[in-house]
CSV table of C-alpha atoms in Angstrom, one decimal:
chain,number,residue,atom,x,y,z
A,1,ASN,CA,-170.2,-92.3,41.7
A,2,ALA,CA,-168.5,-92.7,44.6
A,3,GLY,CA,-170.2,-89.2,45.9
A,4,VAL,CA,-173.4,-91.5,46.7
A,5,MET,CA,-173.1,-92.2,49.9
A,6,GLN,CA,-175.8,-94.4,51.9
A,7,ASN,CA,-176.6,-96.0,55.2
A,8,PRO,CA,-176.3,-98.4,56.9
A,9,ARG,CA,-174.5,-100.2,54.6
A,10,HIS,CA,-176.0,-103.5,56.4
A,11,LEU,CA,-179.0,-104.0,58.2
A,12,VAL,CA,-180.7,-106.7,60.2
A,13,ARG,CA,-183.9,-106.9,61.3
A,14,ARG,CA,-186.9,-109.1,62.4
A,15,ARG,CA,-190.1,-109.6,61.1
A,16,GLY,CA,-192.7,-106.8,62.2
A,17,GLN,CA,-189.5,-104.1,62.7
A,18,GLU,CA,-189.2,-101.1,60.9
A,19,ALA,CA,-186.3,-100.4,58.2
A,20,ARG,CA,-184.5,-96.9,58.0
A,21,LEU,CA,-182.5,-96.5,54.3
A,22,ARG,CA,-181.1,-93.3,53.7
A,23,CYS,CA,-178.9,-92.2,50.5
A,24,SER,CA,-177.5,-88.7,50.0
A,25,PRO,CA,-177.1,-88.4,46.3
A,26,MET,CA,-173.7,-86.8,44.8
A,27,LYS,CA,-173.3,-83.0,45.3
A,28,GLY,CA,-174.9,-81.1,43.3
A,29,HIS,CA,-177.1,-84.0,41.4
A,30,SER,CA,-181.3,-83.3,42.7
A,31,HIS,CA,-182.3,-86.6,41.0
A,32,VAL,CA,-182.9,-90.0,43.2
A,33,TYR,CA,-184.1,-93.5,42.4
A,34,TRP,CA,-184.1,-96.3,44.9
A,35,TYR,CA,-183.8,-99.7,43.1
A,36,ARG,CA,-183.7,-103.2,45.1
A,37,GLN,CA,-181.6,-105.9,43.8
A,38,LEU,CA,-182.7,-109.5,45.1
A,39,PRO,CA,-180.0,-112.2,45.5
A,40,GLU,CA,-178.3,-112.7,41.3
A,41,GLU,CA,-181.6,-111.3,40.1
A,42,GLY,CA,-181.0,-107.7,37.3
A,43,LEU,CA,-182.3,-103.9,39.7
A,44,LYS,CA,-186.3,-103.0,40.0
A,45,PHE,CA,-187.1,-99.7,39.8
A,46,MET,CA,-188.5,-98.6,42.9
A,47,VAL,CA,-188.9,-94.9,43.0
A,48,TYR,CA,-188.0,-91.8,41.7
A,49,LEU,CA,-187.8,-88.8,43.9
A,50,GLN,CA,-186.8,-85.1,43.5
A,51,LYS,CA,-186.3,-82.8,46.0
A,52,GLU,CA,-189.9,-82.8,48.0
A,53,ASN,CA,-191.9,-84.5,45.7
A,54,ILE,CA,-191.8,-88.1,44.7
A,55,ILE,CA,-192.1,-87.9,40.6
A,56,ASP,CA,-192.8,-91.8,40.0
A,57,GLU,CA,-193.4,-94.8,42.2
A,58,SER,CA,-194.6,-97.3,40.1
A,59,GLY,CA,-192.6,-99.7,41.2
A,60,MET,CA,-192.7,-99.1,44.7
A,61,PRO,CA,-195.1,-102.1,46.3
A,62,LYS,CA,-198.4,-100.6,47.4
A,63,GLU,CA,-198.0,-101.5,51.0
A,64,ARG,CA,-195.6,-101.0,54.0
A,65,PHE,CA,-192.6,-99.1,51.8
A,66,SER,CA,-192.8,-95.2,51.6
A,67,ALA,CA,-190.3,-93.0,50.2
A,68,GLU,CA,-188.8,-89.4,51.1
A,69,PHE,CA,-186.3,-86.6,49.7
A,70,PRO,CA,-186.8,-83.5,51.7
A,71,LYS,CA,-185.7,-80.2,51.2
A,72,GLU,CA,-183.0,-80.8,53.9
A,73,GLY,CA,-180.9,-84.0,54.6
A,74,PRO,CA,-180.8,-87.4,52.8
A,75,SER,CA,-183.6,-89.2,51.1
A,76,ILE,CA,-185.4,-92.5,53.1
A,77,LEU,CA,-186.9,-95.4,51.9
A,78,ARG,CA,-189.1,-96.6,55.0
A,79,ILE,CA,-190.1,-100.4,54.9
A,80,GLN,CA,-192.8,-101.0,58.2
A,81,GLN,CA,-193.2,-104.1,59.1
A,82,VAL,CA,-190.4,-106.7,57.3
A,83,VAL,CA,-191.2,-109.3,55.5
A,84,ARG,CA,-188.6,-112.2,54.7
A,85,GLY,CA,-189.3,-111.6,51.4
A,86,ASP,CA,-187.5,-107.7,52.2
A,87,SER,CA,-184.5,-109.2,52.5
A,88,ALA,CA,-182.0,-107.0,49.4
A,89,ALA,CA,-180.1,-105.3,48.5
A,90,TYR,CA,-181.1,-102.0,47.9
A,91,PHE,CA,-178.9,-99.4,46.2
A,92,CYS,CA,-179.5,-95.4,45.3
A,93,ALA,CA,-178.9,-93.5,42.4
A,94,SER,CA,-178.4,-90.0,41.8
A,95,SER,CA,-178.8,-88.0,38.7
A,96,PRO,CA,-177.7,-84.3,37.4
A,97,LYS,CA,-180.3,-81.4,37.4
A,98,GLN,CA,-178.8,-80.4,34.2
A,99,GLY,CA,-176.6,-81.7,31.5
A,100,HIS,CA,-176.3,-85.4,31.2
A,101,THR,CA,-180.0,-86.4,33.6
A,102,ASP,CA,-179.9,-89.7,32.0
A,103,THR,CA,-176.7,-90.5,33.6
A,104,GLN,CA,-177.2,-92.6,36.9
A,105,TYR,CA,-174.6,-93.1,39.4
A,106,PHE,CA,-175.3,-95.3,41.9
A,107,GLY,CA,-173.9,-95.5,45.9
A,108,PRO,CA,-172.4,-98.4,47.8
A,109,GLY,CA,-176.1,-100.2,48.5
A,110,THR,CA,-177.9,-101.5,52.1
A,111,ARG,CA,-177.7,-105.1,52.5
A,112,LEU,CA,-181.1,-105.7,54.4
A,113,THR,CA,-181.4,-108.8,56.3
A,114,VAL,CA,-184.8,-110.4,57.6
A,115,LEU,CA,-184.6,-112.6,60.3
B,1,GLY,CA,-193.7,-101.3,30.2
B,2,GLU,CA,-189.9,-101.4,28.8
B,3,ASN,CA,-188.4,-105.1,28.7
B,4,VAL,CA,-185.0,-106.1,28.3
B,5,GLU,CA,-184.3,-109.3,27.8
B,6,GLN,CA,-179.9,-110.5,28.1
B,7,HIS,CA,-178.0,-112.8,27.4
B,8,PRO,CA,-176.0,-114.8,28.1
B,9,SER,CA,-176.6,-115.3,31.5
B,10,THR,CA,-173.2,-116.6,32.1
B,11,LEU,CA,-170.0,-116.5,29.9
B,12,SER,CA,-166.5,-117.7,30.7
B,13,VAL,CA,-163.7,-116.2,27.9
B,14,GLN,CA,-159.8,-116.8,27.8
B,15,GLU,CA,-157.9,-114.3,28.9
B,16,GLY,CA,-157.1,-111.9,25.5
B,17,ASP,CA,-160.5,-113.0,23.5
B,18,SER,CA,-162.8,-111.0,23.3
B,19,ALA,CA,-166.1,-110.9,24.5
B,20,VAL,CA,-169.8,-109.5,23.6
B,21,ILE,CA,-173.2,-109.4,25.7
B,22,LYS,CA,-176.4,-109.0,24.4
B,23,CYS,CA,-179.5,-106.8,24.8
B,24,THR,CA,-182.8,-106.7,23.2
B,25,TYR,CA,-185.4,-104.4,24.3
B,26,SER,CA,-189.4,-104.5,23.9
B,27,ASP,CA,-190.6,-100.1,24.0
B,28,SER,CA,-188.9,-98.0,20.5
B,29,ALA,CA,-189.4,-94.9,22.9
B,30,SER,CA,-186.1,-96.4,24.3
B,31,ASN,CA,-183.3,-93.5,24.0
B,32,TYR,CA,-180.9,-94.2,26.5
B,33,PHE,CA,-178.8,-97.4,27.4
B,34,PRO,CA,-176.3,-97.9,29.8
B,35,TRP,CA,-174.0,-100.4,30.6
B,36,TYR,CA,-173.1,-101.4,34.0
B,37,LYS,CA,-170.7,-103.3,36.0
B,38,GLN,CA,-171.2,-105.2,39.1
B,39,GLU,CA,-168.6,-106.6,41.3
B,40,LEU,CA,-168.9,-109.0,44.1
B,41,GLY,CA,-171.0,-107.2,47.0
B,42,LYS,CA,-169.8,-103.9,45.2
B,43,ARG,CA,-172.4,-101.1,43.8
B,44,PRO,CA,-173.1,-101.3,40.5
B,45,GLN,CA,-170.7,-98.9,38.1
B,46,LEU,CA,-172.1,-97.2,34.9
B,47,ILE,CA,-168.9,-98.4,32.2
B,48,ILE,CA,-170.0,-97.3,29.3
B,49,ASP,CA,-173.5,-96.0,27.4
B,50,ILE,CA,-175.6,-94.7,24.5
B,51,ARG,CA,-178.4,-92.7,23.6
B,52,SER,CA,-180.3,-93.2,20.2
B,53,ASN,CA,-178.7,-90.8,18.5
B,54,VAL,CA,-175.9,-92.9,17.7
B,55,GLY,CA,-174.8,-96.2,16.8
B,56,GLU,CA,-172.2,-97.1,18.0
B,57,LYS,CA,-169.8,-95.8,21.5
B,58,LYS,CA,-165.9,-97.2,22.4
B,59,ASP,CA,-163.7,-96.4,25.2
B,60,GLN,CA,-160.4,-98.1,25.2
B,61,ARG,CA,-161.7,-101.9,25.5
B,62,ILE,CA,-165.2,-101.3,25.4
B,63,ALA,CA,-167.6,-100.7,22.7
B,64,VAL,CA,-171.4,-100.3,22.7
B,65,THR,CA,-173.5,-100.8,19.7
B,66,LEU,CA,-177.0,-100.2,18.6
B,67,ASN,CA,-179.2,-100.8,16.2
B,68,LYS,CA,-182.6,-99.3,16.5
B,69,THR,CA,-184.6,-100.8,14.1
B,70,ALA,CA,-184.0,-104.5,15.4
B,71,LYS,CA,-184.2,-102.7,19.0
B,72,HIS,CA,-181.0,-104.5,20.3
B,73,PHE,CA,-177.6,-102.9,22.0
B,74,SER,CA,-174.4,-105.2,23.2
B,75,LEU,CA,-171.0,-104.9,25.0
B,76,HIS,CA,-167.9,-105.3,23.3
B,77,ILE,CA,-164.9,-106.4,25.3
B,78,THR,CA,-161.9,-107.0,23.6
B,79,GLU,CA,-158.0,-107.6,25.0
B,80,THR,CA,-160.1,-109.1,28.2
B,81,GLN,CA,-158.7,-109.5,31.3
B,82,PRO,CA,-159.1,-111.1,34.6
B,83,GLU,CA,-160.6,-107.5,36.0
B,84,ASP,CA,-163.5,-108.0,34.2
B,85,SER,CA,-164.9,-110.5,35.7
B,86,ALA,CA,-167.9,-109.2,37.1
B,87,VAL,CA,-172.0,-109.5,36.6
B,88,TYR,CA,-172.5,-107.0,33.8
B,89,PHE,CA,-176.2,-105.5,33.7
B,90,CYS,CA,-177.5,-103.6,30.3
B,91,ALA,CA,-180.5,-101.5,30.8
B,92,ALA,CA,-182.5,-99.1,29.0
B,93,LYS,CA,-184.9,-95.9,29.8
B,94,VAL,CA,-187.6,-94.7,27.4
B,95,GLY,CA,-187.7,-90.9,26.8
B,96,GLY,CA,-189.8,-89.0,29.1
B,97,ASN,CA,-189.5,-91.1,31.6
B,98,GLU,CA,-186.9,-91.5,34.2
B,99,LYS,CA,-186.6,-95.3,35.5
B,100,LEU,CA,-184.1,-97.1,34.3
B,101,THR,CA,-185.3,-101.0,33.0
B,102,PHE,CA,-182.4,-103.4,33.4
B,103,GLY,CA,-181.9,-106.9,31.9
B,104,THR,CA,-181.0,-110.0,34.6
B,105,GLY,CA,-176.9,-110.2,34.3
B,106,THR,CA,-174.2,-111.8,32.3
B,107,ARG,CA,-171.5,-113.1,34.9
B,108,LEU,CA,-168.5,-112.7,33.0
B,109,THR,CA,-165.3,-114.8,33.7
B,110,ILE,CA,-162.1,-114.2,32.7
B,111,ILE,CA,-159.8,-117.6,32.3
B,112,PRO,CA,-156.1,-117.1,32.7
C-alpha cells in the first residue's frame, strides 16, 4: 500500500481560496476512492472514480467539491472557496482492476488547514 | 445506507494480554469487512479482512470473526505488544457497492 501517492501532504489555504489534492493510485490499480477524516473521527466516503468516469459521488457535498480521474495523470479532488469546516485529512485509496477488487489501499493523506 | 457501529471507543490492555474490538453493521447485503490500523498522523493500513463466505480468519496474532446472522464482526489481537498501540477502524462494504463504510474507531493503548 506504500504505492498510493498523494500530494501535497500538507496544504494551507485561506477562506475563499481553492484547494487541489492529487492522488496517484498503485501501479495496476484503476479504481480510486476519496475519503475525508475529521479530527478524532472515522473516515467518510466521498467519491469513487475509474478512469474518466465518476462511478459514485454520493458522499460528495453538493457544492464546491468536484473530483476527476483523467485518462492520463493523477486523480484530483478540488475544493473551491474553502471554508474552515473543510479542514480535515483527505485520503485517497485505490484497488485493483481484477482479483480482490474489494481491497482498498490508502495513501498518506493530505492534511488541509483552512485559515 | 450501511451503518457501522464500533465499540469500545478506547481500550487499554496490559502488554501480553488480548484485545477485542467489536463492530456491528446494518445492511445484510454487506459482504466484505476489512480492519485498518492507523497510527497518529499516518495512513490507514489494512491489517486483515474477511469476506462473508467465511466465519473466521487468522494471521499470526490477529484474527477476525464474522457472525452474519447477528451482523457483527470482531477483531482479536493476542499477545499484545507496545507497537499495537494505534487507532483501529472496522469497515463494511455492501455487495455491488464499492464504498467502505467505517466505524468510528477504537483507540488501543498497550500498557508496558
